[in-house]
CSV table of C-alpha atoms in Angstrom, one decimal:
chain,number,residue,atom,x,y,z
A,1,MET,CA,2.4,-23.8,-13.1
A,2,GLU,CA,3.8,-26.3,-10.6
A,3,GLU,CA,7.3,-25.5,-11.9
A,4,LYS,CA,6.7,-21.7,-11.5
A,5,ASP,CA,5.6,-22.3,-7.8
A,6,GLN,CA,8.7,-24.3,-7.1
A,7,GLN,CA,11.0,-21.6,-8.5
A,8,SER,CA,12.9,-19.5,-6.0
A,9,PRO,CA,11.0,-16.1,-5.7
A,10,ILE,CA,14.3,-14.2,-6.0
A,11,GLN,CA,17.1,-15.2,-8.3
A,12,VAL,CA,20.2,-13.2,-8.9
A,13,GLN,CA,23.1,-14.2,-11.3
A,14,ASP,CA,26.4,-12.6,-12.0
A,15,LEU,CA,25.2,-9.1,-11.0
A,16,HIS,CA,27.5,-6.2,-11.7
A,17,LYS,CA,27.2,-2.6,-10.8
A,18,SER,CA,29.6,0.4,-10.8
A,19,PHE,CA,29.2,4.1,-10.2
A,20,ASP,CA,31.6,6.5,-11.8
A,21,ASN,CA,34.3,3.7,-12.4
A,22,GLN,CA,33.9,2.5,-8.8
A,23,THR,CA,32.7,-1.1,-8.7
A,24,VAL,CA,30.1,-1.8,-6.1
A,25,LEU,CA,28.9,-5.1,-7.0
A,26,ASN,CA,31.1,-7.6,-8.7
A,27,GLY,CA,29.5,-10.7,-9.9
A,28,ILE,CA,26.8,-11.4,-7.0
A,29,ALA,CA,24.9,-14.5,-7.3
A,30,LEU,CA,21.9,-15.1,-4.8
A,31,GLU,CA,18.9,-17.3,-4.6
A,32,VAL,CA,16.2,-16.6,-1.9
A,33,ARG,CA,13.8,-19.5,-1.5
A,34,GLN,CA,10.0,-19.3,-0.8
A,35,GLY,CA,9.3,-18.2,2.9
A,36,GLU,CA,13.0,-17.6,3.5
A,37,THR,CA,14.4,-14.5,5.2
A,38,VAL,CA,17.9,-13.6,4.2
A,39,ALA,CA,20.0,-11.0,5.9
A,40,VAL,CA,22.4,-9.1,3.9
A,41,MET,CA,25.2,-7.7,5.9
A,42,GLY,CA,28.6,-6.0,5.3
A,43,ARG,CA,30.5,-2.9,5.9
A,44,SER,CA,29.1,0.4,4.9
A,45,GLY,CA,29.4,1.3,1.2
A,46,THR,CA,29.6,-2.5,0.1
A,47,GLY,CA,26.5,-2.1,-2.0
A,48,LYS,CA,23.8,-3.7,0.3
A,49,SER,CA,21.2,-1.0,-0.4
A,50,VAL,CA,22.2,-1.1,-4.2
A,51,LEU,CA,21.6,-4.8,-4.2
A,52,LEU,CA,18.0,-4.1,-2.8
A,53,LYS,CA,17.5,-1.3,-5.4
A,54,LEU,CA,18.4,-3.6,-8.2
A,55,LEU,CA,16.1,-6.3,-6.9
A,56,ILE,CA,13.1,-4.0,-7.4
A,57,GLY,CA,14.4,-2.3,-10.4
A,58,LEU,CA,14.9,1.1,-9.1
A,59,GLN,CA,18.4,0.8,-10.4
A,60,ALA,CA,19.6,-1.0,-13.5
A,61,PRO,CA,22.5,-3.3,-13.3
A,62,ASP,CA,25.5,-3.0,-15.6
A,63,SER,CA,25.3,-6.7,-16.4
A,64,GLY,CA,23.8,-9.9,-14.8
A,65,SER,CA,20.4,-11.1,-14.3
A,66,VAL,CA,17.6,-10.4,-11.6
A,67,ARG,CA,14.6,-12.6,-11.7
A,68,ILE,CA,11.6,-12.2,-9.6
A,69,ARG,CA,9.2,-15.2,-9.6
A,70,GLY,CA,11.0,-16.3,-12.7
A,71,GLN,CA,10.5,-13.1,-14.6
A,72,GLU,CA,13.6,-11.2,-15.7
A,73,ILE,CA,13.3,-7.5,-14.7
A,74,GLY,CA,16.2,-6.0,-16.6
A,75,GLY,CA,15.0,-4.2,-19.7
A,76,ILE,CA,11.2,-4.8,-19.4
A,77,GLU,CA,8.6,-2.2,-20.1
A,78,VAL,CA,7.5,0.3,-17.4
A,79,ASN,CA,4.0,-1.4,-17.1
A,80,GLU,CA,5.4,-4.9,-16.8
A,81,LEU,CA,7.9,-3.7,-14.1
A,82,SER,CA,5.0,-2.2,-12.2
A,83,GLU,CA,3.2,-5.6,-12.3
A,84,VAL,CA,6.4,-7.1,-10.8
A,85,ARG,CA,6.6,-4.3,-8.1
A,86,LYS,CA,3.1,-5.0,-7.0
A,87,LYS,CA,4.5,-8.3,-5.6
A,88,ILE,CA,7.1,-6.6,-3.7
A,89,GLY,CA,7.0,-4.4,-0.6
A,90,PHE,CA,9.9,-2.1,0.3
A,91,LEU,CA,10.8,-0.6,3.6
A,92,PHE,CA,13.2,2.3,3.1
A,93,GLN,CA,16.0,3.2,5.4
A,94,GLN,CA,14.4,6.5,6.5
A,95,ALA,CA,10.9,5.1,5.8
A,96,ALA,CA,10.6,7.6,2.8
A,97,LEU,CA,7.0,8.5,3.8
A,98,TYR,CA,5.3,11.0,1.6
A,99,ASP,CA,5.6,14.2,3.7
A,100,SER,CA,2.6,16.0,2.3
A,101,LEU,CA,0.2,13.1,3.1
A,102,THR,CA,-1.0,12.0,6.5
A,103,ILE,CA,0.0,8.7,8.0
A,104,GLU,CA,-3.3,7.0,6.9
A,105,GLU,CA,-3.1,8.5,3.5
A,106,ASN,CA,0.5,7.2,3.1
A,107,VAL,CA,-0.8,3.7,3.5
A,108,ILE,CA,-3.9,4.3,1.4
A,109,PHE,CA,-1.7,5.8,-1.5
A,110,PRO,CA,-0.6,2.4,-3.1
A,111,MET,CA,-4.1,0.9,-2.6
A,112,SER,CA,-5.9,3.8,-4.2
A,113,ARG,CA,-4.0,3.2,-7.4
A,114,HIS,CA,-3.9,-0.7,-7.6
A,115,ILE,CA,-6.7,-2.2,-5.7
A,116,ARG,CA,-10.3,-1.7,-6.7
A,117,LYS,CA,-11.9,-1.1,-3.4
A,118,SER,CA,-14.2,1.7,-2.3
A,119,GLN,CA,-12.5,4.6,-0.3
A,120,ASN,CA,-14.1,3.4,3.0
A,121,GLU,CA,-12.7,-0.2,2.4
A,122,GLN,CA,-9.3,1.1,1.7
A,123,LYS,CA,-9.4,3.2,4.8
A,124,GLU,CA,-10.5,0.3,6.9
A,125,ARG,CA,-7.7,-1.9,5.3
A,126,ALA,CA,-5.1,0.8,6.2
A,127,ARG,CA,-6.3,1.1,9.7
A,128,GLU,CA,-6.4,-2.6,10.1
A,129,LEU,CA,-2.6,-2.7,8.9
A,130,LEU,CA,-1.5,0.2,10.9
A,131,ALA,CA,-3.3,-1.4,14.1
A,132,SER,CA,-1.4,-4.6,13.4
A,133,LEU,CA,1.8,-2.8,13.6
A,134,GLY,CA,0.8,-0.9,16.9
A,135,MET,CA,-0.3,2.4,15.2
A,136,GLU,CA,-3.8,2.9,16.2
A,137,LYS,CA,-3.6,6.6,17.1
A,138,ASP,CA,-2.4,9.8,15.4
A,139,LEU,CA,-3.5,8.6,11.9
A,140,ASP,CA,-4.3,12.2,10.8
A,141,LYS,CA,-0.7,13.4,11.7
A,142,LEU,CA,2.1,14.1,9.1
A,143,PRO,CA,5.2,12.0,9.0
A,144,SER,CA,7.1,14.8,10.4
A,145,GLN,CA,5.0,14.9,13.6
A,146,ILE,CA,5.8,11.3,14.6
A,147,SER,CA,8.9,9.6,15.8
A,148,GLY,CA,11.5,7.6,13.8
A,149,GLY,CA,10.2,4.3,15.1
A,150,MET,CA,6.7,5.3,14.3
A,151,GLN,CA,7.8,6.3,10.8
A,152,LYS,CA,9.2,2.8,10.2
A,153,ARG,CA,6.0,1.1,11.3
A,154,VAL,CA,4.0,3.3,8.9
A,155,GLY,CA,6.6,2.5,6.2
A,156,LEU,CA,6.1,-1.1,6.8
A,157,ALA,CA,2.4,-0.7,6.8
A,158,ARG,CA,2.6,1.0,3.3
A,159,ALA,CA,5.0,-1.8,2.1
A,160,LEU,CA,2.3,-4.3,3.1
A,161,ALA,CA,-0.6,-2.4,1.6
A,162,LEU,CA,-0.7,-4.4,-1.6
A,163,ASP,CA,-0.2,-7.9,0.1
A,164,PRO,CA,3.2,-8.5,-1.5
A,165,GLU,CA,4.8,-11.9,-1.8
A,166,ILE,CA,8.2,-10.5,-1.1
A,167,LEU,CA,9.4,-8.0,1.3
A,168,LEU,CA,12.7,-5.8,1.1
A,169,PHE,CA,13.9,-4.1,4.2
A,170,ASP,CA,16.7,-1.6,4.0
A,171,GLU,CA,18.2,-1.1,7.5
A,172,PRO,CA,15.0,-1.4,9.3
A,173,THR,CA,16.5,-0.8,12.7
A,174,ALA,CA,19.1,1.9,11.8
A,175,GLY,CA,19.0,5.0,13.8
A,176,LEU,CA,16.5,3.6,16.4
A,177,ASP,CA,17.0,3.2,20.0
A,178,PRO,CA,17.5,-0.5,21.1
A,179,ILE,CA,13.9,-0.9,22.4
A,180,THR,CA,12.3,0.3,19.3
A,181,ALA,CA,14.9,-1.6,17.2
A,182,ALA,CA,13.9,-4.8,19.0
A,183,GLU,CA,10.2,-4.0,18.5
A,184,ILE,CA,10.8,-3.6,14.7
A,185,GLY,CA,12.8,-6.9,14.7
A,186,ASN,CA,9.9,-8.5,16.5
A,187,LEU,CA,7.5,-7.2,13.9
A,188,ILE,CA,9.6,-8.8,11.1
A,189,VAL,CA,9.6,-12.1,13.1
A,190,ASP,CA,5.8,-11.9,13.4
A,191,LEU,CA,5.4,-11.1,9.7
A,192,LYS,CA,7.5,-14.0,8.7
A,193,LYS,CA,5.3,-16.3,10.9
A,194,GLN,CA,1.9,-14.9,9.9
A,195,ARG,CA,2.6,-14.4,6.2
A,196,HIS,CA,5.4,-16.9,5.4
A,197,MET,CA,6.8,-14.1,3.3
A,198,THR,CA,10.1,-14.2,1.5
A,199,ALA,CA,12.2,-11.4,2.6
A,200,VAL,CA,15.6,-9.8,2.2
A,201,VAL,CA,16.8,-7.6,4.9
A,202,VAL,CA,19.8,-5.4,4.8
A,203,THR,CA,21.0,-4.8,8.3
A,204,HIS,CA,23.8,-4.1,10.6
A,205,ASP,CA,21.9,-5.3,13.6
A,206,ILE,CA,23.3,-8.7,14.2
A,207,ARG,CA,21.1,-9.4,17.2
A,208,GLY,CA,18.0,-8.6,15.2
A,209,ALA,CA,19.2,-10.6,12.2
A,210,ARG,CA,19.8,-13.5,14.4
A,211,ALA,CA,16.2,-13.4,15.5
A,212,PHE,CA,14.6,-13.1,12.0
A,213,ALA,CA,17.0,-14.4,9.4
A,214,ASP,CA,17.2,-18.0,8.0
A,215,ARG,CA,20.5,-17.2,6.4
A,216,VAL,CA,23.2,-14.5,6.4
A,217,VAL,CA,24.9,-13.2,3.4
A,218,LEU,CA,28.1,-11.3,4.0
A,219,LEU,CA,29.2,-8.9,1.3
A,220,HIS,CA,32.7,-7.7,1.0
A,221,GLU,CA,34.4,-5.7,-1.9
A,222,GLY,CA,31.6,-6.2,-4.1
A,223,LYS,CA,31.3,-10.0,-3.7
A,224,ILE,CA,29.6,-12.5,-1.5
A,225,LEU,CA,32.3,-13.3,0.9
A,226,ALA,CA,30.4,-15.9,3.1
A,227,GLU,CA,26.8,-17.1,3.4
A,228,GLY,CA,25.0,-19.5,5.8
A,229,ARG,CA,23.4,-19.8,9.0
A,230,PHE,CA,24.8,-17.8,12.0
A,231,ALA,CA,26.2,-20.8,13.6
A,232,GLU,CA,28.1,-21.7,10.3
A,233,LEU,CA,29.5,-18.1,9.9
A,234,ARG,CA,30.5,-17.9,13.5
A,235,ASN,CA,32.8,-20.9,12.9
A,236,SER,CA,34.3,-19.4,9.8
A,237,LYS,CA,38.0,-19.3,9.6
A,238,ASP,CA,38.0,-16.3,7.4
A,239,PRO,CA,39.5,-13.4,9.5
A,240,PHE,CA,37.1,-10.8,8.1
A,241,VAL,CA,34.0,-12.8,8.7
A,242,SER,CA,34.9,-13.6,12.3
A,243,GLU,CA,36.0,-10.0,13.0
A,244,PHE,CA,32.8,-8.6,11.3
A,245,LEU,CA,30.6,-10.8,13.4
A,246,ARG,CA,32.5,-10.0,16.6
A,247,ASN,CA,32.3,-6.2,16.1
A,248,ALA,CA,28.8,-5.9,14.6
A,249,THR,CA,26.2,-4.3,16.7
B,1,MET,CA,34.9,25.9,-22.3
B,2,GLY,CA,34.8,22.4,-23.6
B,3,GLU,CA,33.5,21.0,-20.2
B,4,VAL,CA,30.8,23.6,-20.1
B,5,LEU,CA,29.6,22.7,-23.6
B,6,LYS,CA,29.8,19.0,-22.8
B,7,SER,CA,27.8,19.4,-19.7
B,8,ALA,CA,25.2,21.7,-21.5
B,9,LEU,CA,24.9,19.1,-24.3
B,10,GLU,CA,24.5,16.3,-21.6
B,11,TRP,CA,21.7,18.4,-19.9
B,12,PHE,CA,19.8,18.8,-23.2
B,13,GLY,CA,20.1,15.2,-23.9
B,14,GLU,CA,18.9,14.1,-20.6
B,15,LEU,CA,16.1,16.6,-20.8
B,16,GLY,CA,15.1,15.1,-24.2
B,17,ILE,CA,15.1,11.6,-22.6
B,18,PHE,CA,13.1,13.0,-19.6
B,19,CYS,CA,10.5,14.6,-22.2
B,20,SER,CA,10.0,11.3,-24.2
B,21,ARG,CA,9.4,9.4,-20.9
B,22,LEU,CA,7.1,12.1,-19.6
B,23,VAL,CA,5.0,12.2,-22.8
B,24,LYS,CA,4.7,8.4,-22.9
B,25,ALA,CA,3.7,8.4,-19.2
B,26,ALA,CA,1.2,11.3,-19.7
B,27,LEU,CA,-0.6,9.6,-22.7
B,28,THR,CA,-0.9,6.1,-21.0
B,29,PRO,CA,-4.1,5.7,-19.0
B,30,PRO,CA,-5.1,5.8,-16.2
B,31,TYR,CA,-4.9,9.6,-16.0
B,32,GLU,CA,-4.2,11.4,-12.7
B,33,TRP,CA,-7.2,13.8,-12.8
B,34,ARG,CA,-7.5,14.4,-9.1
B,35,GLU,CA,-3.6,15.3,-8.8
B,36,LEU,CA,-3.9,17.5,-12.0
B,37,ILE,CA,-6.7,19.6,-10.4
B,38,ARG,CA,-4.8,19.9,-7.2
B,39,GLN,CA,-1.8,21.2,-9.1
B,40,CYS,CA,-4.0,23.6,-11.2
B,41,ASP,CA,-5.2,25.0,-7.8
B,42,ALA,CA,-1.5,25.3,-6.6
B,43,ILE,CA,0.1,26.6,-9.5
B,44,GLY,CA,-2.9,28.7,-11.0
B,45,ALA,CA,-5.5,29.8,-8.3
B,46,ARG,CA,-2.9,30.3,-5.5
B,47,ALA,CA,-0.6,32.4,-7.9
B,48,LEU,CA,-3.4,34.6,-8.8
B,49,PRO,CA,-3.0,37.4,-6.3
B,50,LEU,CA,0.7,37.8,-7.0
B,51,VAL,CA,0.2,37.7,-10.9
B,52,ALA,CA,-2.6,40.2,-10.6
B,53,LEU,CA,-0.5,42.5,-8.5
B,54,ALA,CA,2.5,42.3,-11.0
B,55,GLY,CA,0.1,42.9,-14.0
B,56,ALA,CA,-1.5,45.8,-12.1
B,57,ALA,CA,1.9,47.4,-11.2
B,58,THR,CA,3.0,46.9,-14.8
B,59,GLY,CA,-0.1,48.7,-16.0
B,60,VAL,CA,0.5,51.7,-13.7
B,61,VAL,CA,4.2,52.0,-14.5
B,62,LEU,CA,3.4,51.7,-18.3
B,63,SER,CA,0.7,54.4,-17.9
B,64,LEU,CA,3.0,56.8,-15.8
B,65,GLU,CA,6.2,56.3,-18.1
B,66,THR,CA,4.4,56.4,-21.4
B,67,ARG,CA,2.2,59.2,-20.6
B,68,ASP,CA,5.1,61.8,-20.3
B,69,SER,CA,6.7,60.8,-23.4
B,70,LEU,CA,3.3,60.8,-25.4
B,71,VAL,CA,2.5,64.4,-24.0
B,72,ARG,CA,6.0,65.6,-25.4
B,73,PHE,CA,4.8,64.5,-28.9
B,74,GLY,CA,1.3,65.6,-28.6
B,75,ALA,CA,0.1,62.1,-28.9
B,76,LYS,CA,-1.5,61.7,-25.5
B,77,SER,CA,-4.7,60.3,-27.0
B,78,PHE,CA,-2.7,57.1,-28.0
B,79,LEU,CA,-2.1,56.1,-24.4
B,80,PRO,CA,-5.0,53.8,-23.9
B,81,ALA,CA,-4.1,51.8,-27.2
B,82,ILE,CA,-0.5,51.6,-26.2
B,83,ILE,CA,-1.5,50.3,-22.7
B,84,VAL,CA,-3.8,47.7,-24.2
B,85,PHE,CA,-1.5,46.6,-26.9
B,86,SER,CA,1.5,46.4,-24.7
B,87,MET,CA,-0.4,44.5,-21.9
B,88,ILE,CA,-1.9,42.1,-24.4
B,89,LYS,CA,0.9,41.4,-26.7
B,90,GLU,CA,4.0,41.4,-24.5
B,91,SER,CA,3.9,42.9,-20.9
B,92,GLY,CA,1.1,40.5,-19.6
B,93,PRO,CA,2.6,37.3,-21.1
B,94,VAL,CA,6.3,38.0,-20.1
B,95,ILE,CA,5.4,39.3,-16.5
B,96,THR,CA,3.1,36.3,-16.0
B,97,GLY,CA,5.7,33.9,-17.3
B,98,LEU,CA,8.5,35.4,-15.1
B,99,VAL,CA,6.4,35.4,-11.9
B,100,VAL,CA,5.2,31.7,-12.4
B,101,SER,CA,8.9,30.9,-13.1
B,102,GLY,CA,9.7,32.2,-9.8
B,103,ARG,CA,6.8,31.0,-7.7
B,104,ALA,CA,6.0,27.6,-9.4
B,105,GLY,CA,9.5,27.1,-10.7
B,106,ALA,CA,11.1,27.1,-7.2
B,107,GLY,CA,8.0,25.4,-5.6
B,108,ILE,CA,8.0,22.4,-8.0
B,109,GLY,CA,11.9,22.1,-8.1
B,110,ALA,CA,12.2,22.1,-4.4
B,111,GLU,CA,9.2,19.8,-3.8
B,112,LEU,CA,10.4,17.1,-6.1
B,113,GLY,CA,14.0,17.7,-5.2
B,114,SER,CA,13.2,17.1,-1.6
B,115,MET,CA,11.2,14.0,-2.5
B,116,LYS,CA,14.2,12.8,-4.5
B,117,VAL,CA,16.8,13.1,-1.8
B,118,THR,CA,14.5,11.5,0.9
B,119,GLU,CA,13.8,8.6,-1.4
B,120,GLN,CA,10.2,9.4,-1.8
B,121,LEU,CA,10.4,9.1,-5.6
B,122,ASP,CA,11.9,5.6,-5.1
B,123,ALA,CA,9.1,4.8,-2.7
B,124,MET,CA,6.6,5.9,-5.3
B,125,GLU,CA,8.3,3.7,-7.9
B,126,ALA,CA,8.6,0.7,-5.5
B,127,SER,CA,4.7,1.1,-5.0
B,128,ALA,CA,4.3,0.6,-8.8
B,129,VAL,CA,3.3,4.3,-9.1
B,130,ASP,CA,5.0,6.1,-12.0
B,131,PRO,CA,6.4,9.5,-10.6
B,132,TYR,CA,6.6,10.6,-14.3
B,133,LYS,CA,2.9,10.3,-14.7
B,134,TYR,CA,1.7,11.2,-11.1
B,135,LEU,CA,4.2,13.9,-10.3
B,136,ALA,CA,5.8,15.4,-13.5
B,137,ALA,CA,3.0,15.0,-16.0
B,138,THR,CA,0.4,16.6,-13.9
B,139,ARG,CA,2.7,19.6,-13.0
B,140,VAL,CA,3.8,20.3,-16.6
B,141,LEU,CA,0.1,20.1,-17.8
B,142,ALA,CA,-1.1,22.3,-14.9
B,143,CYS,CA,1.6,24.9,-15.9
B,144,THR,CA,0.5,24.7,-19.5
B,145,LEU,CA,-3.2,25.4,-18.6
B,146,MET,CA,-2.7,27.9,-15.9
B,147,VAL,CA,-0.1,30.2,-17.4
B,148,PRO,CA,-2.4,31.4,-20.2
B,149,LEU,CA,-5.3,31.9,-17.7
B,150,LEU,CA,-3.0,33.9,-15.3
B,151,THR,CA,-1.9,36.0,-18.2
B,152,ILE,CA,-5.5,37.0,-18.9
B,153,ALA,CA,-5.9,38.0,-15.3
B,154,ALA,CA,-2.6,39.9,-15.3
B,155,THR,CA,-3.5,41.7,-18.6
B,156,PHE,CA,-6.9,42.6,-17.2
B,157,CYS,CA,-5.5,44.1,-14.0
B,158,GLY,CA,-2.8,45.8,-16.0
B,159,ILE,CA,-5.2,47.6,-18.3
B,160,LEU,CA,-7.6,48.5,-15.4
B,161,MET,CA,-4.8,49.8,-13.3
B,162,GLY,CA,-3.4,51.7,-16.4
B,163,TRP,CA,-6.7,53.4,-16.7
B,164,VAL,CA,-6.8,54.3,-12.9
B,165,ALA,CA,-3.2,55.7,-13.1
B,166,ASN,CA,-4.1,57.7,-16.2
B,167,THR,CA,-7.4,59.0,-14.6
B,168,LEU,CA,-5.6,60.2,-11.5
B,169,SER,CA,-3.8,62.9,-13.7
B,170,ASP,CA,-6.1,63.3,-16.6
B,171,PRO,CA,-9.6,62.0,-15.8
B,172,ILE,CA,-11.2,59.8,-18.5
B,173,SER,CA,-14.1,57.4,-18.3
B,174,LEU,CA,-13.4,53.8,-18.2
B,175,ARG,CA,-15.7,53.3,-21.1
B,176,LEU,CA,-13.8,55.9,-23.3
B,177,PHE,CA,-10.4,54.5,-22.2
B,178,LEU,CA,-11.6,51.0,-23.3
B,179,GLU,CA,-13.1,52.2,-26.6
B,180,ARG,CA,-9.9,53.9,-27.5
B,181,GLY,CA,-7.7,51.1,-26.2
B,182,PHE,CA,-9.6,48.4,-28.1
B,183,LYS,CA,-10.5,50.2,-31.2
B,184,ASN,CA,-7.9,48.6,-33.4
B,185,VAL,CA,-7.5,45.3,-31.5
B,186,LEU,CA,-8.4,42.3,-33.5
B,187,PHE,CA,-9.3,38.8,-32.2
B,188,SER,CA,-6.2,37.5,-33.8
B,189,ASP,CA,-4.1,39.9,-31.5
B,190,TYR,CA,-5.2,37.8,-28.6
B,191,ILE,CA,-4.5,34.3,-29.9
B,192,PRO,CA,-0.8,34.3,-30.4
B,193,PRO,CA,0.2,35.7,-26.9
B,194,ILE,CA,-2.1,33.2,-25.3
B,195,LEU,CA,-0.5,30.4,-27.2
B,196,LYS,CA,2.8,31.8,-26.4
B,197,THR,CA,2.2,31.6,-22.7
B,198,SER,CA,1.2,28.0,-23.0
B,199,VAL,CA,4.7,27.3,-24.3
B,200,PHE,CA,6.0,29.4,-21.3
B,201,GLY,CA,4.0,27.0,-19.0
B,202,VAL,CA,5.5,24.0,-20.7
B,203,ILE,CA,9.0,25.4,-20.3
B,204,ILE,CA,8.5,26.3,-16.7
B,205,GLY,CA,6.8,22.8,-15.7
B,206,LEU,CA,9.4,20.8,-17.6
B,207,VAL,CA,12.5,22.6,-16.4
B,208,ALA,CA,11.3,22.6,-12.7
B,209,CYS,CA,10.3,18.8,-12.8
B,210,PHE,CA,13.4,17.7,-14.7
B,211,GLN,CA,15.6,19.7,-12.3
B,212,GLY,CA,13.6,18.4,-9.2
B,213,MET,CA,13.9,14.8,-10.4
B,214,ARG,CA,17.6,14.8,-11.0
B,215,THR,CA,18.5,16.4,-7.6
B,216,ARG,CA,21.6,15.0,-5.7
B,217,GLY,CA,23.2,16.0,-2.5
B,218,GLY,CA,20.7,16.4,0.3
B,219,THR,CA,19.3,19.8,1.5
B,220,GLU,CA,22.1,21.7,-0.2
B,221,GLY,CA,21.1,19.9,-3.4
B,222,VAL,CA,17.4,20.9,-2.9
B,223,GLY,CA,18.5,24.6,-2.5
B,224,ARG,CA,20.6,24.4,-5.7
B,225,THR,CA,17.6,22.8,-7.6
B,226,ALA,CA,15.3,25.5,-6.4
B,227,THR,CA,17.7,28.2,-7.7
B,228,SER,CA,18.4,26.5,-10.9
B,229,SER,CA,14.8,25.9,-11.7
B,230,VAL,CA,13.9,29.6,-11.4
B,231,VAL,CA,17.1,30.7,-13.4
B,232,LEU,CA,16.7,28.3,-16.1
B,233,SER,CA,13.0,28.4,-16.6
B,234,SER,CA,13.2,32.4,-16.5
B,235,LEU,CA,16.0,32.2,-18.9
B,236,PHE,CA,14.2,30.0,-21.4
B,237,VAL,CA,11.0,31.8,-21.0
B,238,ILE,CA,12.8,35.0,-22.2
B,239,LEU,CA,14.6,33.2,-25.1
B,240,ALA,CA,11.3,31.6,-26.0
B,241,ASP,CA,9.7,34.9,-26.0
B,242,VAL,CA,12.1,36.4,-28.5
B,243,LEU,CA,11.8,33.2,-30.7
B,244,LEU,CA,8.0,33.1,-30.5
B,245,VAL,CA,7.6,36.7,-31.4
B,246,ARG,CA,9.5,36.2,-34.5
B,247,ILE,CA,7.4,33.0,-35.4
B,248,ILE,CA,4.2,34.8,-34.7
B,249,LEU,CA,5.1,37.7,-36.9
B,250,ILE,CA,5.9,35.3,-39.6
B,251,ILE,CA,2.6,33.4,-39.2
B,252,TRP,CA,0.4,36.4,-38.4
B,253,PRO,CA,2.1,39.5,-40.2
B,254,VAL,CA,1.2,42.8,-39.1
B,255,SER,CA,-1.1,44.3,-41.8
């Protein structure tokens, strides 16, 4: 038991993934420790989002290993994978809210399937979560009737609905104005403080990442080119790393 | 030619994998009763007016077209039986199958396709909810249950409107019309066409869900999925009809 607790929640070894003969990930090894927030950065198309989807089993690797809380997720049964996924919250790039459900129903949806609570309790929990993310109003609106920033908040509330131990964020601030992007960044910092959660954040937002990330991983041509704290990366002598950090938003 | 054959074989192979995953998901509890009922309403109850209208129109046309031919041969009295047999055995099932292919096929294909390209299917899986169980199994089952019921409605409307069209030119009481029409109809005449329409429902649901869940390419892809769902499900309904009629005639030969 003690050994399990000490295990890193996310362990990735020698991960390979290709699409139509194009190699996207080429031998990625990554370990995310308990309570750590890792920002994954890199140019568009370097497989950052693919890496996130591999971590939650939405895509299968060509080879390599992904372990969540010590459990290998490659090749396991659907119901076993579901148990693993209950421990993980995922915020999608475009929030991916169910467009036929209201905001409140979107947050209730995972709870209604996995948590044995009355409908009223689920509703109360959903409202509590939404309120904690600054969404007290417009709960009966459909996702298409609210702004992109609000959609991200609702997506985050849905990702938190099952009280996950791990959070995965796919470009949480992409497409948002600087103020809303900063608000979302602050929410991630708050979550980190309040819940001490393990998180992997794919982002291009270097200012946001500096605020919430304990460690930065820089992907380039399917491999991890550099990793470490911001200060360490800033002093890197690698021309790509220094150019990337200089030009990143 | 080789490429077309290869992609057709790939399509059928993927459909086979889709079916096995769907059956496994559908048979594993817990069952999604609430979503099933919602889909029965969307696919069945909401399609009723269109299906009833299509059935009624078929009955009217059948009555008007057949009447002239029968008058020429002095066999006008057979008209009720021809309308009843035609509606029960072929026109009702096929018209319903094609109408549901168009309405539900496009609807399911576009809905699931749109969910696929906006990552809603991924979001569902990430929430540990199996979209095969929640979305696909419920829709396929709803189609399987609703198409036979809609066929009964289309057949009823077709026979009724066949009588109305007939009565306008040659008045006959509804009772006499039905008596003549159903005189030689056996209970076994109803069962095979109803079972046949269940197969149509399976085809429509499967093809639309399969096409929807493999959509690629944004809104353009969703458009392509809606079109291909309708085209393929209509095509397979027609092919299945030919095959099933032959099988029905072998199992229940006409005495």
